[in-house]
CSV table of C-alpha atoms in Angstrom, one decimal:
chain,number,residue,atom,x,y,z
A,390,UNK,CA,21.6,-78.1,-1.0
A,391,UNK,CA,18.7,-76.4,-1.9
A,392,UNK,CA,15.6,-76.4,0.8
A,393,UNK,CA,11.8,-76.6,0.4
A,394,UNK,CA,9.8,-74.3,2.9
A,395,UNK,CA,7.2,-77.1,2.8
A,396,UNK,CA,8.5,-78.5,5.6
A,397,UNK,CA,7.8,-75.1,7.6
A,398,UNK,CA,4.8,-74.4,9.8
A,399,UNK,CA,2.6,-71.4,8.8
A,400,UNK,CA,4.4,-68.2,9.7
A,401,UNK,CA,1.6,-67.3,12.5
A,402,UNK,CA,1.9,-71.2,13.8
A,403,UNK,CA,5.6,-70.6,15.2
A,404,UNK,CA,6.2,-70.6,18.7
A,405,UNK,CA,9.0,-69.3,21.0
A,406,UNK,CA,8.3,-71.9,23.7
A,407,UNK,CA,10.4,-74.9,22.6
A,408,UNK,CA,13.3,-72.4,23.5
A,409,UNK,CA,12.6,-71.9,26.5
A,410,UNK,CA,14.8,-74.2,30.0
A,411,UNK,CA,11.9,-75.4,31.6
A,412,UNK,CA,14.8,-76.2,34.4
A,413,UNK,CA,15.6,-72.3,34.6
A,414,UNK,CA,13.4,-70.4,37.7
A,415,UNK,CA,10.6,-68.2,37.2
A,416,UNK,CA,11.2,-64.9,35.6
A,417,UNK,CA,11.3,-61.9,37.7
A,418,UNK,CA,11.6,-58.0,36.6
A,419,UNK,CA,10.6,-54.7,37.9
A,420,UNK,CA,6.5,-54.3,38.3
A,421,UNK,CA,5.2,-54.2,34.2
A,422,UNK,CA,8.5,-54.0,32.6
A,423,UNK,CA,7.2,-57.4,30.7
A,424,UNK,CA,4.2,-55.0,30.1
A,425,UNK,CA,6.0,-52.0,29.3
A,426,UNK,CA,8.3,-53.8,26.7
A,427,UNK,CA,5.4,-55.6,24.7
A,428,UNK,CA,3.5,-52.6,24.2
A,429,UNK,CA,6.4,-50.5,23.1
A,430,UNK,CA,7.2,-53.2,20.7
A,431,UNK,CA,3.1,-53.5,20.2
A,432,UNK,CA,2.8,-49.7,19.0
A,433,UNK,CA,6.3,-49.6,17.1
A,434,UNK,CA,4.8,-53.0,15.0
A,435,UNK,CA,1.8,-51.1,14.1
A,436,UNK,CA,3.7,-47.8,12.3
A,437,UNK,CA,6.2,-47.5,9.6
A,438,UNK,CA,8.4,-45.4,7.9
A,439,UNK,CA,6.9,-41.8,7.1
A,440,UNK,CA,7.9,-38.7,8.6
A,441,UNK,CA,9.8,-40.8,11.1
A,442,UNK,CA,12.2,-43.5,11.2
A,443,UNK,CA,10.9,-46.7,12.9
A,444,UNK,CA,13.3,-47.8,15.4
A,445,UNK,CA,13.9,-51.2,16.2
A,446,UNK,CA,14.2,-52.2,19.9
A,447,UNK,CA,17.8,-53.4,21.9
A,448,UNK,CA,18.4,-55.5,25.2
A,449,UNK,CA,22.0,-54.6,25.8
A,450,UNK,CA,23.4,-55.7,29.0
A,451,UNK,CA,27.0,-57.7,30.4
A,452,UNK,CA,27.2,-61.6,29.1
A,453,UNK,CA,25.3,-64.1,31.2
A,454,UNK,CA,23.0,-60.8,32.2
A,455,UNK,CA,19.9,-62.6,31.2
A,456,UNK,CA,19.3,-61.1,28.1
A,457,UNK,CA,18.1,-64.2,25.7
A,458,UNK,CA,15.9,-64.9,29.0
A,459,UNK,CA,14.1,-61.2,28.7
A,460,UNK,CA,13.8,-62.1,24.8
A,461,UNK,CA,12.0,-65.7,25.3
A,462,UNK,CA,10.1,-64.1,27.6
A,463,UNK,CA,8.9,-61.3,26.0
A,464,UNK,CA,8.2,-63.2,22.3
A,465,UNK,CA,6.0,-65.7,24.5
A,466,UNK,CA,3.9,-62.2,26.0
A,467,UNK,CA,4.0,-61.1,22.1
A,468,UNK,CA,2.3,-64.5,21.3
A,469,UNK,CA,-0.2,-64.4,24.0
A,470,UNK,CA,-1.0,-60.4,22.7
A,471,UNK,CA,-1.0,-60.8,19.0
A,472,UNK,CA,-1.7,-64.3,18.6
A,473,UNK,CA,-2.7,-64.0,14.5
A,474,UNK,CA,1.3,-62.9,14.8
A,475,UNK,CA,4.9,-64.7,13.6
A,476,UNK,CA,6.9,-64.2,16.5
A,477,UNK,CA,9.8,-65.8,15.9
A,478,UNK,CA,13.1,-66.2,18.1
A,479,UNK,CA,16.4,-67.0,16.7
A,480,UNK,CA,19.9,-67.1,17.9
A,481,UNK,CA,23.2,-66.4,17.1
A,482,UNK,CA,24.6,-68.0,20.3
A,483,UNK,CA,24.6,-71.7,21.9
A,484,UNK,CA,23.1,-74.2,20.0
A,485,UNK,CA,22.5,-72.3,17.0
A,486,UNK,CA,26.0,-70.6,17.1
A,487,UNK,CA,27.3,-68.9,14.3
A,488,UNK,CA,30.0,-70.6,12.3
A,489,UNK,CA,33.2,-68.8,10.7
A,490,UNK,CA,32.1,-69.5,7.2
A,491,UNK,CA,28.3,-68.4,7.8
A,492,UNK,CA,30.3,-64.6,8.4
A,493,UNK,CA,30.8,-64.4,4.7
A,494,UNK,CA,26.6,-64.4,4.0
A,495,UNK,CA,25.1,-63.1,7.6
A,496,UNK,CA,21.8,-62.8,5.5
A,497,UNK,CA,21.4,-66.6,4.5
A,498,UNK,CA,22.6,-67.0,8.2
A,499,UNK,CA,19.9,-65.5,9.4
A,500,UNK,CA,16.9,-66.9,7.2
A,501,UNK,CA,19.0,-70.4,8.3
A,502,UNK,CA,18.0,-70.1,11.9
A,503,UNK,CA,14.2,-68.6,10.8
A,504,UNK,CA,13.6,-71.8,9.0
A,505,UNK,CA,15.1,-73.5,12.0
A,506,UNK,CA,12.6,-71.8,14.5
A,507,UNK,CA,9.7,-72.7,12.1
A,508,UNK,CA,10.7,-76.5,11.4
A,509,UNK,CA,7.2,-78.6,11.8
A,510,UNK,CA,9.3,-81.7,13.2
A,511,UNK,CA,11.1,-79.4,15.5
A,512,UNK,CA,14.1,-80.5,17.5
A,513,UNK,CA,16.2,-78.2,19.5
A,514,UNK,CA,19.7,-80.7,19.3
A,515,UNK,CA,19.3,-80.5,14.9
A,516,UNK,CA,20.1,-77.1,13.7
A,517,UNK,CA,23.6,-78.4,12.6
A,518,UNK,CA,21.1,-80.5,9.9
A,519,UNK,CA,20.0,-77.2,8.3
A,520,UNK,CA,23.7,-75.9,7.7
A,521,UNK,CA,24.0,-78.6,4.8
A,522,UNK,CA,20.6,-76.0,3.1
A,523,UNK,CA,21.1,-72.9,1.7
A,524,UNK,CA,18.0,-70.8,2.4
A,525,UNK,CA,17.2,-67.4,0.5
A,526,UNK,CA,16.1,-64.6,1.8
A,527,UNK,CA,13.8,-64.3,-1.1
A,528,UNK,CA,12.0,-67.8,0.7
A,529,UNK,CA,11.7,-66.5,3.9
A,530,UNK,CA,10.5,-63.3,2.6
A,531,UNK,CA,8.1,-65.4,0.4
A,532,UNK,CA,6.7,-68.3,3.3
A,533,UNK,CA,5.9,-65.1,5.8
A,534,UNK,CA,4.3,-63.4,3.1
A,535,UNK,CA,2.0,-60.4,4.5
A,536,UNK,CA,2.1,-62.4,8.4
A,537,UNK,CA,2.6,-59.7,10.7
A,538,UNK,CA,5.6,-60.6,12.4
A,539,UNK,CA,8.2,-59.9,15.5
A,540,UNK,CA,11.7,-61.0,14.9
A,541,UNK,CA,13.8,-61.6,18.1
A,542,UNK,CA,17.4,-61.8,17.3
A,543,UNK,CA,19.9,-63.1,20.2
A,544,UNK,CA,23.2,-61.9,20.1
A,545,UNK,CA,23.6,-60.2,16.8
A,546,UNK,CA,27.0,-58.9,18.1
A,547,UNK,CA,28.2,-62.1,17.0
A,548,UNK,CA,28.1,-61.0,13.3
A,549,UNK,CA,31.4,-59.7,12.3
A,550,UNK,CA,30.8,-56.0,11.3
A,551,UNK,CA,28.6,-55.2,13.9
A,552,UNK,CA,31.2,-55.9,16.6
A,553,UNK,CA,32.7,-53.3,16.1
A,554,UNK,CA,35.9,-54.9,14.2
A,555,UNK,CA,36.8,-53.5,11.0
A,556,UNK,CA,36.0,-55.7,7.9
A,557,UNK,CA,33.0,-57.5,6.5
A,558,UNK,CA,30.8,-53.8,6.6
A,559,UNK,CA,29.4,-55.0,3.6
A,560,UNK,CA,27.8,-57.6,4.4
A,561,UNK,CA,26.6,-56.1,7.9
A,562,UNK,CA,25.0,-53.6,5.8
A,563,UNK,CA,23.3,-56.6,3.5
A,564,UNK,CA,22.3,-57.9,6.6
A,565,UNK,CA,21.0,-54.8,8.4
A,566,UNK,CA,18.9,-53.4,5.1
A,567,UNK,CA,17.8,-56.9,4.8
A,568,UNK,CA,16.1,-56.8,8.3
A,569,UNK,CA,15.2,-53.1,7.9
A,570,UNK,CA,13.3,-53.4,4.5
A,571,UNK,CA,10.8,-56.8,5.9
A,572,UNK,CA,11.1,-56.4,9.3
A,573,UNK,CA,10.6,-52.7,10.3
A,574,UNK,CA,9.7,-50.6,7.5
A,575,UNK,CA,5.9,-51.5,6.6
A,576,UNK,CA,3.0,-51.4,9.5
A,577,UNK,CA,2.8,-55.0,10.7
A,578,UNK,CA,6.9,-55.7,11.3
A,579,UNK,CA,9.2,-55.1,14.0
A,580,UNK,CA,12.2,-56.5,15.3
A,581,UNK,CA,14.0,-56.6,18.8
A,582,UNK,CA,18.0,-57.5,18.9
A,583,UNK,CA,20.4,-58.5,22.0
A,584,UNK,CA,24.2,-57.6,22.7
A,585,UNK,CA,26.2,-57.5,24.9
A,586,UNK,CA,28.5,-54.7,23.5
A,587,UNK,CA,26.7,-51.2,22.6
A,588,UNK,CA,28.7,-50.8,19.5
A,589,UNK,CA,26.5,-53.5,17.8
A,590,UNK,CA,23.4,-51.0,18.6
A,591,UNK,CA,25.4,-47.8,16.9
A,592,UNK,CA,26.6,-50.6,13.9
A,593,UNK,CA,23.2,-51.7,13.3
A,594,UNK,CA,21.3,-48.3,13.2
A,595,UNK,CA,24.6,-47.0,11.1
A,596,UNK,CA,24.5,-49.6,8.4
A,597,UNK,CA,20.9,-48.9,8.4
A,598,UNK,CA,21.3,-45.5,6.9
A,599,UNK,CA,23.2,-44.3,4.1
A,600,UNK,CA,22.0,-40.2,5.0
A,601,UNK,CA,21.2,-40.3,8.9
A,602,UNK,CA,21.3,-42.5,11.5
A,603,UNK,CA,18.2,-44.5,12.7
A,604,UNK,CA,17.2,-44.6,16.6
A,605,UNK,CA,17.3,-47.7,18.3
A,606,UNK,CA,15.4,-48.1,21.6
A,607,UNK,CA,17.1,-49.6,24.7
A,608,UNK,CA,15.2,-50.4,27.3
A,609,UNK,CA,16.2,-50.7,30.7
A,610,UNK,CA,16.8,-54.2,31.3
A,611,UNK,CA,15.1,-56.6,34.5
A,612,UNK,CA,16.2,-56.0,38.0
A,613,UNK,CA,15.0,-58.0,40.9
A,614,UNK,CA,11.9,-56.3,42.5
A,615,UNK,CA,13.4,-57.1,46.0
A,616,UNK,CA,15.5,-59.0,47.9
A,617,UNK,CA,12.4,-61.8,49.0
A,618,UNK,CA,11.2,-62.1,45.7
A,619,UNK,CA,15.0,-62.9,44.3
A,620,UNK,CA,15.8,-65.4,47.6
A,621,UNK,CA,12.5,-66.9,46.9
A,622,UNK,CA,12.7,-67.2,43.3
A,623,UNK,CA,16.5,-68.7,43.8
A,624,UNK,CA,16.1,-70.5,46.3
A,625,UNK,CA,18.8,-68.4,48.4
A,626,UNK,CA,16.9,-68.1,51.7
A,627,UNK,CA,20.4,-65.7,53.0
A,628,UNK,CA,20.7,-63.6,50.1
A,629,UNK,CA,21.1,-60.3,51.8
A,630,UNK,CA,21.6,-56.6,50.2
A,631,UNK,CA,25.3,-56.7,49.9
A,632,UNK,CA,25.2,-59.8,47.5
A,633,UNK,CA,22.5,-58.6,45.3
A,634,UNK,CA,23.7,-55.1,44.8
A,635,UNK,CA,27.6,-56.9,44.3
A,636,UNK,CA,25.7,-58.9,41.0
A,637,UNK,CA,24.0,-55.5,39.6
A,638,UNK,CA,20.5,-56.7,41.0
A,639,UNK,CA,20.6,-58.2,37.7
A,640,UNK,CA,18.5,-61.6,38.4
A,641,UNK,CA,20.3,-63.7,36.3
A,642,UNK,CA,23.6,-62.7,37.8
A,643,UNK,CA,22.4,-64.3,40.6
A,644,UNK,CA,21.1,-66.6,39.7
A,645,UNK,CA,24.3,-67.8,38.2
């Protein structure tokens, strides 16, 4: 069924929030790694291709590590810095989970969950409305128009070909040259992925390419600041050393 991008907001109007658990505890990291991250992302936005290759940014960590938490979290600080922006949050995971037959057109799977993320009557329960539409890329490219924008894209591991299983390469690299030519190349673009498997990250940057690879920037993921700020945050009053360096000091791990 073909879909009308009339019932989108305007690209700059899309927020992140309405992704957010409003039941999850507060975020917690080292001192200015939420800073850190936005800014890097910030000055990355504002080059492009020239004498260098822009590369896109990756939060790669273990599953359940908290990585679609640092990726809400850091397109809400994009929002707040570059309000005039479309930061715009999808997922291939949970809700929004890639099906078996979206693997045979990762591109329309994509623009699927940006015209999700943009709905005007939004409602987090209703992508599965959207897989009855097929949406172009040629739309989405058309609605954001010359909007700066920041895609954040959770789990693209789950796209076969960037899993690192053999098989549907061609249609990573539709995907991946796709996100590369409106998302990255020009001044005003940018994108930051998560996976949980670093062969997604050497996939990506490979497909990217046809004569050299492209750099992708991994950051170092959060870390509790210290022990008080994780038991108060958790509401684990006996948390002690031991425990938190047995989960990684990776908050979410401990949280879990």
């Amino acid at each position: 069924m073909p879909f009308d991008t009339d019932s989108l907001l305007p690209p700059n109007e899309v927020e992140v929030t309405p992704f957010l658990d409003e039941e999850e505890p507060p975020f917690i990291a080292q001192e200015n790694w939420l800073e850190n991250v936005t800014q890097t992302i910030c000055e990355n936005m504002m080059s492009q291709d020239g004498g260098h290759r822009v590369p896109p940014m990756a939060f790669v960590r273990c599953s359940r590590g908290g990585k679609t938490r640092a990726l809400k979290e850091v397109g809400v600080q994009l929002k707040k810095i570059i309000p005039q922006a479309a930061i715009i949050y999808v997922s291939m995971n949970d809700l929004s989970g890639i099906e078996p037959w979206e693997q045979d057109d990762p591109t329309a799977a994509l623009c699927r969950r940006i015209a999700f993320a943009a709905q005007k009557r939004f409602d987090i329960n209703k992508f599965e409305l959207l897989t009855k539409f097929i949406v172009t890329p040629r739309q989405i490219t058309t609605w954001l128009g010359d909007t700066p924008c920041v895609l954040l894209v959770d789990e693209l591991n789950l796209i076969k070909g960037l899993d690192g299983s053999s098989g549907s390469s061609a249609k990573a690299t539709e995907l991946a040259r796709f996100m590369k030519e409106h998302f990255l190349k020009s001044k005003g673009r940018y994108f930051v992925f998560s996976s949980h498997i670093v062969s997604a990250v050497n996939s990506l940057a490979a497909y990217m390419e046809s004569a050299s690879n492209r750099p992708v920037l991994a950051p170092e993921m959060p870390l509790i600041p210290n022990l008080r700020v994780a038991a108060n945050n958790f509401e684990w009053p006996d948390l002690n050393p031991r425990e938190a360096i047995y989960y990684g000091n990776m908050p979410a791990m401990i949280y879990e």
